[in-house]
Coordinates of C-alpha atoms in Angstrom, one line a residue:
Chain A
X1 CA -1.4 -20.9 -53.4
X2 CA -0.4 -22.9 -56.4
X3 CA 2.8 -23.7 -55.0
X4 CA 1.3 -24.6 -51.7
X5 CA -1.0 -27.2 -53.6
X6 CA 1.6 -28.9 -55.4
X7 CA 3.5 -29.5 -52.3
X8 CA 0.4 -30.6 -50.4
X9 CA 1.6 -34.2 -50.1
X10 CA 3.8 -33.2 -47.2
X11 CA 1.9 -32.5 -44.0
X12 CA 1.8 -29.0 -43.4
X13 CA 0.2 -28.4 -39.9
X14 CA 0.8 -24.5 -39.8
X15 CA -0.9 -23.5 -43.1
X16 CA -4.5 -22.8 -42.1
X17 CA -6.9 -24.0 -44.8
X18 CA -10.1 -22.1 -44.4
X19 CA -13.0 -24.5 -44.2
X20 CA -16.6 -23.5 -43.1
X21 CA -16.0 -25.1 -39.8
X22 CA -13.1 -23.1 -39.0
X23 CA -14.9 -19.8 -40.0
X24 CA -17.8 -20.7 -37.8
X25 CA -15.7 -21.6 -34.7
X26 CA -13.9 -18.4 -35.3
X27 CA -17.1 -16.5 -35.4
X28 CA -18.1 -18.0 -32.2
X29 CA -15.1 -17.4 -30.5
X30 CA -14.7 -13.9 -31.4
X31 CA -18.4 -13.4 -30.7
X32 CA -18.1 -14.9 -27.2
X33 CA -14.9 -12.8 -26.5
X34 CA -16.7 -9.5 -27.6
X35 CA -19.9 -10.3 -25.5
X36 CA -17.7 -11.1 -22.3
X37 CA -15.6 -7.9 -23.1
X38 CA -18.8 -5.9 -23.1
X39 CA -19.9 -7.5 -19.8
X40 CA -16.5 -6.8 -18.1
X41 CA -16.4 -3.1 -19.3
X42 CA -19.9 -2.4 -18.2
X43 CA -19.1 -1.6 -14.7
X44 CA -16.5 1.1 -15.8
X45 CA -19.3 2.4 -18.1
X46 CA -21.7 2.6 -15.3
X47 CA -19.2 4.5 -13.0
X48 CA -19.0 7.3 -15.9
X49 CA -22.5 7.2 -17.1
X50 CA -24.1 7.6 -13.5
X51 CA -21.2 9.8 -12.4
X52 CA -22.1 12.5 -15.1
X53 CA -25.9 12.0 -15.0
X54 CA -28.5 13.6 -12.7
X55 CA -30.1 12.0 -9.9
X56 CA -33.2 12.0 -11.9
X57 CA -31.6 10.2 -14.8
X58 CA -30.1 7.6 -12.3
X59 CA -33.3 6.9 -10.5
X60 CA -35.4 6.9 -13.5
X61 CA -37.2 3.5 -13.9
X62 CA -36.7 3.6 -17.8
X63 CA -33.2 2.7 -18.0
X64 CA -31.2 4.1 -20.9
X65 CA -27.7 3.7 -22.0
X66 CA -27.2 7.6 -22.8
X67 CA -29.4 9.4 -20.3
X68 CA -29.7 12.9 -21.2
X69 CA -26.8 15.1 -21.4
X70 CA -23.3 14.8 -19.5
X71 CA -23.3 17.1 -16.6
X72 CA -19.5 17.9 -15.9
X73 CA -20.7 20.3 -13.3
X74 CA -20.9 17.0 -11.0
X75 CA -17.3 17.4 -10.8
X76 CA -17.2 20.8 -9.0
X77 CA -20.1 19.6 -7.0
X78 CA -18.4 16.5 -5.8
X79 CA -15.0 18.5 -5.0
X80 CA -16.8 21.1 -3.0
X81 CA -19.2 18.7 -1.0
X82 CA -18.5 19.6 2.7
X83 CA -20.1 16.1 3.6
X84 CA -17.6 14.1 1.5
X85 CA -13.9 14.5 2.2
X86 CA -13.2 13.5 -1.3
X87 CA -10.1 15.6 -2.1
X88 CA -8.5 14.8 1.6
X89 CA -9.2 11.1 0.7
X90 CA -7.5 11.6 -2.7
X91 CA -4.4 13.2 -1.0
X92 CA -4.1 10.7 1.7
X93 CA -4.4 7.8 -0.7
X94 CA -1.8 9.3 -2.9
X95 CA 0.6 9.8 0.1
X96 CA -0.1 6.2 1.4
X97 CA 0.4 4.6 -1.9
X98 CA 3.5 6.5 -2.7
X99 CA 5.3 6.3 0.7
X100 CA 4.4 2.7 1.0
X101 CA 5.6 1.7 -2.5
X102 CA 8.8 3.5 -2.0
X103 CA 9.3 2.1 1.5
X104 CA 8.4 -1.3 0.7
X105 CA 10.7 -1.5 -2.5
X106 CA 13.5 0.0 -0.8
X107 CA 13.5 -2.2 2.4
X108 CA 12.8 -5.5 0.6
X109 CA 15.2 -4.9 -2.2
X110 CA 17.9 -4.4 0.3
X111 CA 17.0 -7.3 2.4
X112 CA 16.6 -9.4 -0.6
X113 CA 20.0 -8.6 -1.9
X114 CA 21.4 -9.1 1.6
X115 CA 19.8 -12.7 1.9
X116 CA 20.8 -13.6 -1.8
X117 CA 24.5 -12.5 -1.6
X118 CA 25.9 -11.6 1.6
X119 CA 27.7 -14.6 3.5
X120 CA 26.4 -14.6 7.2
X121 CA 26.1 -17.5 9.3
X122 CA 22.6 -16.7 10.3
X123 CA 21.6 -15.7 6.9
X124 CA 19.5 -18.9 6.4
X125 CA 17.8 -18.8 9.7
X126 CA 16.8 -15.2 9.0
X127 CA 15.7 -16.3 5.5
X128 CA 13.4 -18.9 7.0
X129 CA 12.0 -16.5 9.5
X130 CA 11.1 -14.2 6.8
X131 CA 9.5 -17.1 4.8
X132 CA 7.4 -18.1 7.9
X133 CA 5.6 -14.5 7.6
X134 CA 4.4 -15.6 4.0
X135 CA 2.2 -18.1 5.6
X136 CA 0.0 -15.6 7.3
X137 CA -1.7 -12.7 5.3
X138 CA -1.6 -9.3 6.9
X139 CA -5.4 -9.3 6.8
X140 CA -5.8 -12.3 9.1
X141 CA -3.6 -10.6 11.8
X142 CA -4.8 -7.2 11.4
X143 CA -6.2 -7.2 15.2
X144 CA -2.9 -7.9 16.6
X145 CA -1.1 -5.3 14.6
X146 CA -3.9 -2.7 15.3
X147 CA -3.2 -3.5 19.0
X148 CA 0.7 -2.7 18.6
X149 CA 0.1 0.3 16.4
X150 CA -2.5 1.9 18.7
X151 CA -0.1 1.3 21.6
X152 CA 2.4 3.5 19.5
X153 CA -0.3 6.2 19.6
X154 CA -0.3 5.7 15.6
X155 CA -4.2 5.6 15.1
X156 CA -5.1 8.3 12.7
X157 CA -1.7 9.0 11.6
X158 CA 0.1 8.8 8.3
X159 CA 2.6 6.5 9.8
X160 CA 0.0 4.3 11.3
X161 CA -1.5 3.7 7.7
X162 CA 1.8 3.5 5.8
X163 CA 4.5 1.8 8.2
X164 CA 3.0 -1.7 8.9
X165 CA 2.5 -2.3 5.3
X166 CA 6.1 -1.7 4.3
X167 CA 7.7 -4.8 5.6
X168 CA 6.7 -7.5 3.0
X169 CA 8.2 -10.9 3.2
X170 CA 6.7 -11.7 -0.2
X171 CA 8.3 -8.7 -1.8
X172 CA 11.6 -9.8 -0.1
X173 CA 11.4 -13.3 -1.2
X174 CA 10.8 -12.2 -4.9
X175 CA 13.7 -9.9 -4.8
X176 CA 15.8 -12.5 -3.2
X177 CA 15.0 -15.0 -6.1
X178 CA 15.8 -12.4 -8.8
X179 CA 19.0 -11.4 -7.3
X180 CA 20.3 -15.2 -6.9
X181 CA 20.1 -15.4 -10.7
X182 CA 21.8 -12.0 -11.1
X183 CA 25.0 -12.7 -13.2
X184 CA 27.9 -12.8 -10.8
X185 CA 30.4 -11.6 -13.5
X186 CA 29.0 -8.1 -13.3
X187 CA 29.2 -8.0 -9.5
X188 CA 32.7 -9.3 -9.8
X189 CA 33.7 -6.4 -12.2
X190 CA 32.6 -4.0 -9.6
X191 CA 34.6 -5.8 -6.8
X192 CA 37.6 -5.5 -9.0
X193 CA 37.1 -1.9 -9.6
X194 CA 37.1 -1.6 -5.8
X195 CA 33.5 -1.3 -4.8
X196 CA 32.1 -2.8 -1.7
X197 CA 28.8 -4.3 -1.2
X198 CA 27.1 -1.0 -1.0
X199 CA 28.6 0.2 -4.1
X200 CA 28.1 -2.8 -6.2
X201 CA 24.3 -2.8 -5.1
X202 CA 23.5 0.8 -5.9
X203 CA 26.0 1.1 -9.2
X204 CA 25.7 -2.1 -10.7
X205 CA 22.7 -4.5 -9.3
X206 CA 19.9 -1.7 -8.9
X207 CA 20.5 -0.1 -12.4
X208 CA 20.1 -3.7 -14.0
X209 CA 17.1 -4.5 -12.2
X210 CA 14.6 -2.1 -13.6
X211 CA 12.1 -4.8 -14.7
X212 CA 11.5 -6.4 -11.5
X213 CA 11.6 -3.1 -9.7
X214 CA 8.8 -1.6 -11.9
X215 CA 6.9 -5.0 -11.8
X216 CA 6.8 -5.2 -8.1
X217 CA 6.4 -1.3 -7.5
X218 CA 3.4 -1.3 -9.7
X219 CA 1.6 -4.1 -8.0
X220 CA 2.5 -2.6 -4.6
X221 CA 1.1 0.7 -5.5
X222 CA -2.2 -0.9 -6.8
X223 CA -2.4 -2.9 -3.5
X224 CA -1.8 0.1 -1.4
X225 CA -4.1 2.3 -3.2
X226 CA -7.1 -0.2 -3.2
X227 CA -6.2 -1.4 0.4
X228 CA -9.4 -1.3 2.6
X229 CA -9.3 -3.3 5.8
X230 CA -6.2 -1.7 7.3
X231 CA -7.0 1.9 6.6
X232 CA -10.6 1.4 7.9
X233 CA -9.3 0.0 11.3
X234 CA -6.4 2.7 11.6
X235 CA -8.0 5.7 9.9
X236 CA -10.9 6.2 12.3
X237 CA -11.1 10.1 11.8
X238 CA -12.5 11.3 8.6
X239 CA -9.2 13.4 8.3
X240 CA -7.2 10.2 8.1
X241 CA -9.6 8.3 5.6
X242 CA -8.0 7.0 2.5
X243 CA -10.1 7.3 -0.7
X244 CA -11.5 3.8 -0.3
X245 CA -12.8 4.5 3.0
X246 CA -14.2 7.9 2.0
X247 CA -16.2 6.1 -0.8
X248 CA -17.2 3.2 1.9
X249 CA -18.6 5.9 4.3
X250 CA -20.3 7.7 1.7
X251 CA -22.1 4.5 0.3
X252 CA -23.1 3.5 3.8
X253 CA -24.3 7.0 5.0
X254 CA -28.0 7.6 5.1
X255 CA -28.7 9.8 2.2
X256 CA -26.6 8.7 -0.7
X257 CA -26.1 11.2 -3.4
X258 CA -26.0 8.6 -6.2
X259 CA -24.4 10.9 -9.0
X260 CA -21.5 12.0 -6.5
X261 CA -20.8 8.4 -5.4
X262 CA -20.5 7.0 -8.8
X263 CA -18.4 10.1 -9.9
X264 CA -16.1 9.5 -6.8
X265 CA -15.6 6.0 -8.0
X266 CA -14.8 6.9 -11.5
X267 CA -12.2 9.4 -10.3
X268 CA -10.7 7.2 -7.7
X269 CA -10.0 4.4 -10.4
X270 CA -8.7 7.0 -12.8
X271 CA -5.1 7.1 -11.6
X272 CA -5.0 2.9 -11.6
X273 CA -6.3 2.9 -15.2
X274 CA -3.8 5.4 -16.4
X275 CA -1.2 3.3 -14.6
X276 CA -2.7 0.1 -15.9
X277 CA -2.4 1.2 -19.6
X278 CA 1.1 2.6 -19.3
X279 CA 2.5 -0.2 -17.2
X280 CA 0.5 -3.3 -18.0
X281 CA 3.3 -5.2 -19.1
X282 CA 4.8 -5.0 -15.7
X283 CA 1.7 -5.6 -13.8
X284 CA 1.2 -8.7 -15.8
X285 CA 4.8 -9.8 -15.0
X286 CA 4.3 -8.9 -11.4
X287 CA 1.3 -11.0 -11.0
X288 CA 2.9 -14.0 -12.8
X289 CA 5.8 -14.0 -10.4
X290 CA 3.9 -13.3 -7.2
X291 CA 0.7 -15.5 -8.1
X292 CA -1.4 -13.3 -6.4
X293 CA -0.9 -10.4 -3.7
X294 CA -2.6 -8.3 -1.5
Chain B
X1 CA 41.6 -14.9 -1.8
X2 CA 41.9 -16.5 1.6
X3 CA 41.7 -20.0 0.2
X4 CA 45.5 -19.7 -0.9
X5 CA 46.5 -18.6 2.5
X6 CA 44.8 -21.6 4.0
X7 CA 46.6 -24.1 1.7
X8 CA 50.0 -22.4 2.8
X9 CA 50.1 -23.8 6.4
X10 CA 48.9 -27.3 5.4
X11 CA 52.2 -27.6 3.1
X12 CA 54.3 -26.5 6.0
X13 CA 52.6 -29.3 8.0
X14 CA 54.6 -32.0 6.0
X15 CA 57.7 -30.6 7.2
X16 CA 57.4 -30.6 11.1
X17 CA 60.4 -28.7 12.4
X18 CA 59.7 -27.0 15.6
X19 CA 60.2 -23.3 14.5
X20 CA 57.8 -23.8 11.6
X21 CA 55.2 -25.2 13.8
X22 CA 55.4 -22.2 16.0
X23 CA 55.1 -20.0 12.9
X24 CA 52.2 -22.1 11.9
X25 CA 50.4 -21.4 15.1
X26 CA 50.9 -17.7 14.7
X27 CA 49.8 -17.9 11.1
X28 CA 46.5 -19.6 12.0
X29 CA 46.0 -17.3 14.7
X30 CA 46.5 -14.2 12.5
X31 CA 44.4 -15.6 9.8
X32 CA 41.6 -16.7 12.2
X33 CA 41.6 -13.1 13.4
X34 CA 41.3 -12.1 9.8
X35 CA 38.6 -14.4 9.2
X36 CA 37.0 -13.3 12.3
X37 CA 37.3 -9.6 11.2
X38 CA 35.9 -10.3 7.8
X39 CA 32.9 -12.2 9.3
X40 CA 32.2 -9.3 11.5
X41 CA 32.6 -6.9 8.5
X42 CA 30.1 -9.3 6.6
X43 CA 27.7 -9.4 9.5
X44 CA 27.8 -5.7 9.7
X45 CA 27.2 -5.1 6.1
X46 CA 24.4 -7.8 6.1
X47 CA 22.6 -6.1 8.8
X48 CA 22.9 -3.0 6.9
X49 CA 21.0 -4.6 4.1
X50 CA 18.7 -6.7 6.0
X51 CA 18.2 -5.0 9.2
X52 CA 15.3 -2.6 8.4
X53 CA 13.3 -5.6 7.3
X54 CA 13.8 -7.7 10.2
X55 CA 13.3 -4.9 12.6
X56 CA 9.9 -4.3 10.9
X57 CA 8.8 -7.8 10.7
X58 CA 9.8 -8.0 14.4
X59 CA 7.8 -5.1 15.4
X60 CA 4.9 -5.5 12.9
X61 CA 4.5 -9.2 12.6
X62 CA 6.3 -11.4 15.4
X63 CA 5.5 -9.1 18.3
X64 CA 1.9 -8.6 17.4
X65 CA 1.3 -12.3 16.9
X66 CA 3.1 -13.1 20.4
X67 CA 1.1 -10.3 22.0
X68 CA -2.0 -11.8 20.4
X69 CA -1.3 -15.2 22.0
X70 CA -1.0 -13.4 25.5
X71 CA -4.4 -11.3 24.9
X72 CA -6.2 -14.5 23.5
X73 CA -5.6 -16.0 27.1
X74 CA -6.8 -12.9 29.0
X75 CA -9.5 -10.3 29.6
X76 CA -9.0 -7.3 27.4
X77 CA -12.0 -5.3 26.9
X78 CA -11.5 -1.6 25.8
X79 CA -7.9 -2.0 26.6
X80 CA -4.8 -3.3 24.9
X81 CA -3.2 -4.7 28.1
X82 CA -4.4 -7.9 29.7
X83 CA -6.7 -7.4 32.8
X84 CA -6.6 -11.0 34.4
X85 CA -5.9 -14.2 32.6
X86 CA -8.8 -16.5 31.7
X87 CA -7.1 -19.6 30.4
X88 CA -8.7 -21.0 27.3
X89 CA -12.1 -19.2 28.0
X90 CA -11.8 -16.8 25.1
X91 CA -11.1 -20.0 22.6
X92 CA -14.1 -21.8 24.2
X93 CA -16.4 -18.6 23.9
X94 CA -15.5 -18.0 20.2
X95 CA -16.4 -21.6 19.2
X96 CA -19.5 -21.5 21.5
X97 CA -20.4 -18.2 19.7
X98 CA -22.7 -19.2 17.0
X99 CA -21.9 -15.8 15.1
X100 CA -18.3 -17.1 14.8
X101 CA -18.9 -20.6 13.9
X102 CA -21.7 -19.5 11.3
X103 CA -19.0 -17.2 9.9
X104 CA -16.7 -20.2 9.3
X105 CA -19.8 -21.7 7.7
X106 CA -20.3 -18.7 5.5
X107 CA -16.7 -18.9 4.5
X108 CA -17.3 -22.4 3.4
X109 CA -20.3 -21.7 1.4
X110 CA -18.7 -18.7 -0.2
X111 CA -15.6 -20.8 -1.1
X112 CA -18.1 -23.5 -2.5
X113 CA -19.7 -20.9 -4.8
X114 CA -16.5 -18.8 -5.7
X115 CA -13.8 -21.4 -6.1
X116 CA -15.4 -23.5 -9.0
X117 CA -16.9 -20.5 -10.9
X118 CA -13.5 -18.6 -10.8
X119 CA -11.6 -21.8 -11.8
X120 CA -13.9 -22.5 -14.6
X121 CA -14.1 -19.0 -16.0
X122 CA -10.4 -18.2 -15.6
X123 CA -9.5 -21.5 -17.3
X124 CA -12.2 -20.9 -20.0
X125 CA -11.1 -17.4 -20.8
X126 CA -7.5 -18.4 -21.0
X127 CA -8.3 -21.1 -23.5
X128 CA -10.5 -18.8 -25.5
X129 CA -8.1 -15.8 -25.5
X130 CA -5.1 -18.1 -26.3
X131 CA -7.1 -19.7 -29.2
X132 CA -7.6 -16.7 -31.2
X133 CA -5.0 -14.8 -33.3
X134 CA -6.1 -11.5 -33.7
X135 CA -6.7 -8.9 -30.9
X136 CA -5.5 -11.5 -28.3
X137 CA -3.9 -8.6 -26.4
X138 CA -6.9 -6.3 -26.5
X139 CA -9.1 -9.1 -24.8
X140 CA -6.5 -9.9 -22.3
X141 CA -6.3 -6.5 -21.4
X142 CA -9.9 -6.0 -21.1
X143 CA -10.4 -9.1 -18.9
X144 CA -7.4 -8.1 -16.8
X145 CA -8.4 -4.3 -16.3
X146 CA -10.9 -5.1 -13.4
X147 CA -7.7 -6.1 -11.3
X148 CA -7.1 -2.3 -11.1
X149 CA -10.3 -1.9 -9.4
X150 CA -10.6 -1.9 -5.7
X151 CA -13.4 -4.0 -4.0
X152 CA -14.8 -1.0 -2.4
X153 CA -15.4 0.7 -5.8
X154 CA -16.7 -2.4 -7.4
X155 CA -18.9 -3.0 -4.4
X156 CA -20.4 0.6 -4.9
X157 CA -21.2 -0.2 -8.4
X158 CA -22.5 -3.5 -7.8
X159 CA -24.9 -2.5 -4.7
X160 CA -26.0 0.8 -6.1
X161 CA -26.0 0.4 -9.9
X162 CA -26.3 -3.2 -10.8
X163 CA -28.2 -4.8 -8.2
X164 CA -30.0 -2.2 -6.6
X165 CA -33.3 -3.1 -5.4
X166 CA -35.1 -0.2 -7.0
X167 CA -36.6 -0.4 -10.5
X168 CA -34.0 1.8 -11.9
X169 CA -31.2 -1.0 -11.2
X170 CA -29.6 -2.6 -14.3
X171 CA -30.5 -6.2 -13.1
X172 CA -34.1 -5.3 -12.4
X173 CA -34.2 -3.6 -15.8
X174 CA -33.2 -6.9 -17.3
X175 CA -35.9 -8.7 -15.2
X176 CA -38.5 -6.2 -16.6
X177 CA -37.6 -7.2 -20.1
X178 CA -38.7 -10.7 -19.2
X179 CA -41.8 -9.2 -17.6
X180 CA -40.5 -10.0 -14.1
X181 CA -41.1 -7.8 -11.0
X182 CA -38.2 -5.9 -9.4
X183 CA -36.4 -7.8 -7.0
X184 CA -34.5 -6.7 -3.8
X185 CA -31.2 -8.4 -4.5
X186 CA -29.3 -7.8 -1.4
X187 CA -31.7 -7.5 1.6
X188 CA -34.1 -10.5 0.7
X189 CA -32.8 -13.6 2.8
X190 CA -34.7 -16.3 0.8
X191 CA -34.1 -17.1 -1.8
X192 CA -30.6 -16.0 -1.2
X193 CA -29.9 -14.1 -4.3
X194 CA -27.5 -11.9 -2.6
X195 CA -24.8 -14.6 -3.1
X196 CA -25.1 -13.8 -6.9
X197 CA -24.2 -10.1 -6.1
X198 CA -21.2 -11.4 -3.8
X199 CA -19.9 -14.0 -6.1
X200 CA -20.0 -12.0 -9.4
X201 CA -18.3 -8.9 -8.0
X202 CA -15.3 -11.0 -7.0
X203 CA -15.3 -12.9 -10.1
X204 CA -15.2 -9.8 -12.0
X205 CA -12.3 -8.4 -9.9
X206 CA -10.1 -11.4 -9.7
X207 CA -10.7 -13.6 -12.7
X208 CA -8.2 -11.7 -14.8
X209 CA -5.3 -12.6 -12.5
X210 CA -6.1 -16.3 -12.5
X211 CA -6.6 -16.0 -16.1
X212 CA -2.9 -14.7 -16.6
X213 CA -1.8 -17.7 -14.6
X214 CA -3.4 -20.2 -16.9
X215 CA -2.3 -18.2 -20.1
X216 CA 1.3 -18.4 -18.7
X217 CA 0.8 -22.0 -18.1
X218 CA -0.6 -22.6 -21.5
X219 CA 2.2 -20.8 -23.3
X220 CA 4.6 -23.3 -21.6
X221 CA 3.2 -26.4 -23.1
X222 CA 5.2 -27.4 -26.1
X223 CA 3.4 -27.2 -29.5
X224 CA 5.1 -30.6 -30.6
X225 CA 3.1 -32.5 -28.1
X226 CA -0.3 -31.4 -29.9
X227 CA 1.2 -32.0 -33.3
X228 CA 2.2 -35.6 -32.2
X229 CA -1.2 -36.2 -30.9
X230 CA -2.8 -35.0 -34.0
X231 CA -0.5 -37.6 -35.8
X232 CA -1.8 -40.3 -33.4
X233 CA -5.2 -39.2 -34.6
X234 CA -6.6 -37.3 -31.6
X235 CA -9.1 -34.5 -32.6
X236 CA -8.5 -30.9 -31.7
X237 CA -10.7 -29.9 -28.9
X238 CA -12.0 -31.9 -26.1
X239 CA -9.6 -34.8 -26.7
X240 CA -6.3 -32.8 -26.6
X241 CA -7.8 -30.8 -23.8
X242 CA -8.2 -33.8 -21.7
X243 CA -5.0 -35.7 -22.6
X244 CA -2.6 -32.8 -22.8
X245 CA -3.6 -29.5 -21.9
X246 CA -5.4 -30.1 -18.6
X247 CA -2.8 -32.5 -17.1
X248 CA -0.2 -30.0 -18.2
X249 CA -1.8 -27.2 -16.4
X250 CA -1.4 -29.1 -13.3
X251 CA 0.7 -26.5 -11.3
X252 CA -1.3 -23.6 -12.6
X253 CA -4.6 -25.3 -11.7
X254 CA -3.4 -26.1 -8.1
X255 CA -2.0 -22.6 -7.6
X256 CA -5.3 -21.0 -9.1
X257 CA -7.4 -23.2 -6.7
X258 CA -5.4 -22.6 -3.5
X259 CA -4.7 -18.9 -4.0
X260 CA -8.4 -18.8 -4.5
X261 CA -9.3 -20.4 -1.4
X262 CA -6.8 -18.3 0.5
X263 CA -8.1 -15.0 -0.9
X264 CA -11.8 -16.2 -0.2
X265 CA -10.8 -16.8 3.4
X266 CA -9.8 -13.1 3.6
X267 CA -12.9 -11.9 2.1
X268 CA -13.8 -8.7 3.9
X269 CA -14.0 -5.6 1.6
X270 CA -17.3 -6.6 -0.5
X271 CA -19.1 -8.2 2.4
X272 CA -18.6 -5.2 4.7
X273 CA -19.7 -2.7 1.7
X274 CA -22.4 -4.7 0.0
X275 CA -24.1 -6.2 3.0
X276 CA -23.7 -3.0 5.3
X277 CA -25.9 -2.7 8.0
X278 CA -28.5 -5.4 9.0
X279 CA -27.7 -7.5 5.9
X280 CA -24.4 -8.5 7.4
X281 CA -26.1 -11.3 9.4
X282 CA -27.0 -12.9 6.2
X283 CA -23.4 -13.3 5.0
X284 CA -20.6 -12.5 7.5
X285 CA -17.4 -13.9 6.7
X286 CA -14.8 -14.5 9.6
X287 CA -12.7 -11.4 9.0
X288 CA -15.9 -9.3 9.2
X289 CA -16.9 -10.9 12.3
X290 CA -13.6 -10.3 14.1
X291 CA -13.5 -6.8 13.0
X292 CA -16.7 -6.2 14.7
X293 CA -15.7 -8.1 17.8
X294 CA -12.4 -6.1 18.0
X295 CA -13.1 -2.7 16.5
X296 CA -16.8 -2.2 17.3
X297 CA -16.9 -3.9 20.6
X298 CA -13.3 -3.2 21.5
X299 CA -12.8 -6.7 22.9
X300 CA -9.4 -7.6 22.1
X301 CA -9.1 -10.8 23.9
X302 CA -11.9 -12.5 21.9
X303 CA -10.8 -10.6 18.8
X304 CA -7.2 -11.9 19.3
X305 CA -8.3 -15.6 19.9
X306 CA -10.5 -15.3 16.6
X307 CA -7.4 -13.9 14.8
X308 CA -5.4 -16.8 16.0
X309 CA -7.8 -19.3 15.1
X310 CA -8.0 -18.0 11.5
X311 CA -4.2 -17.8 11.6
X312 CA -4.0 -21.5 12.1
X313 CA -6.7 -22.4 9.6
X314 CA -4.9 -20.3 7.0
X315 CA -1.4 -21.9 7.9
X316 CA -3.0 -25.3 7.3
X317 CA -4.2 -24.1 3.8
X318 CA -0.7 -22.7 3.0
X319 CA 1.2 -26.1 3.9
X320 CA -1.4 -28.0 1.9
X321 CA -0.4 -25.6 -1.1
X322 CA 3.3 -26.2 -0.4
X323 CA 2.6 -29.9 -0.3
X324 CA 0.6 -30.0 -3.6
X325 CA 3.1 -27.6 -5.4
X326 CA 6.0 -29.8 -4.0
X327 CA 7.7 -26.9 -2.4
X328 CA 11.0 -28.2 -0.7
X329 CA 11.2 -31.4 -2.7
X330 CA 14.1 -31.9 -4.9
X331 CA 12.5 -33.2 -7.9

């Protein structure tokens, strides 16, 4: 510090000096952040608290943060409740999310590369027809899409849940933008080695696009897992319910079993929380690039 | 590769002897054929790459919209094919239908609540998170974590856990602390406190994404600008925020505003699940009403007309966004 003081004639904007004002402002800032963080975590806490409590604890007018003991037997109760197709819902959601993510990334990545790199006279026209689809969100045209899908007899089927969500103009657009800035030299090297477009794409481009593939996969997976309107319209029979529809039907039924409802929300979000903590970097990147999706 | 071949016949043009011209003709014919062949090959490869997407978009985007236009001019009750055309009657019915027009009003009211609160909260949180040095990542994660939650799950927690009308609800427990009586948050029409439920659930779910957009915007502002302004005597805080931070967040701000409006326009999940049953008439956004018309009443003529009206409104918003963000402009 002594040397610092001796040089203090020069302005040093980066060296912080602790003043009372700064300490107070830091305490205020961290205080606000901590209180807000607690509010943001509260709903997650409620899922677990009510999920592992008894019905009595939940409906008790004396609200307490840690009611009684934890009732892990609620888990077996939920999994074996014949009125709530919870396990089927989790299986359906897993299938839908995995298939839709794989399909969407594959289809849109291929199309994005084709639009970015392969010279074809109608390429621009086709690109504009893809851009046009960005203006209209899927949710707004769910009635017309439902009409088409039900004319295929796809209501209550896995393909009805999965296939219409695969073709995303948005994901294609983001892949195209990425491939446009992909280094030409790498692709040229592949061409010299005798690879065609197909070989260059799979051997050179895809292995070097891990970042964007992960980012878009993660946000597609989250959107597919959390989707509600389309699964509600197409999955009309309880065997075709995704977990979101199962929980919605459960909460809107006559006699709601509270601890099972909350436990089902806690378990339904668990896969996403795990994904969130492992892949948060990619999720942030994905949202930054897409602004907002789903 | 074939730019060299193109140059060759050009050279031979300068020495116009008869046989050479013939050979030139043959040459162009051959090279034209080669180009044609190459084009055909490129087209084939192109369709291998883009074909699946284009096919899918045709079947699940373009054909449905065209079909919806057809159905919107027709009678289609409990059937997917038109039974007699009725002109603009479906559209007229929809605009005369007070439930539909009031659903557009509900959207406007909802947007009026949700857009400013989300904007202010996400900007404030971005500034706050960006201003601290320690544990920045931790706070960003916590605020971002709700984006992993679905509207259905959040609706369950809000409706059954926080804002349930019973004494055991969390919000009512807070009221009891202030010696107020329990309140039926969702089913009471006046005062319309159900809006608090609907706005807070969406705020909690989406504010993290918008915060990330603002944080990204903040990190792009060059530090030198602040340092220069301090030299000019500006005070840290409101002055630099007004003069530097906010103007330079223009693009992020417009993105957040318009994405937010477009998202609010598609509101469905939380209204359907929180206001389920009789309470839906208190707050029913357009998509929920169209869902009821098409899926409950199986009236696809009116449902399609309603969907197309929404489509046109949302295109207007998107074009507005493009205009504000300067898409298609060169500078």
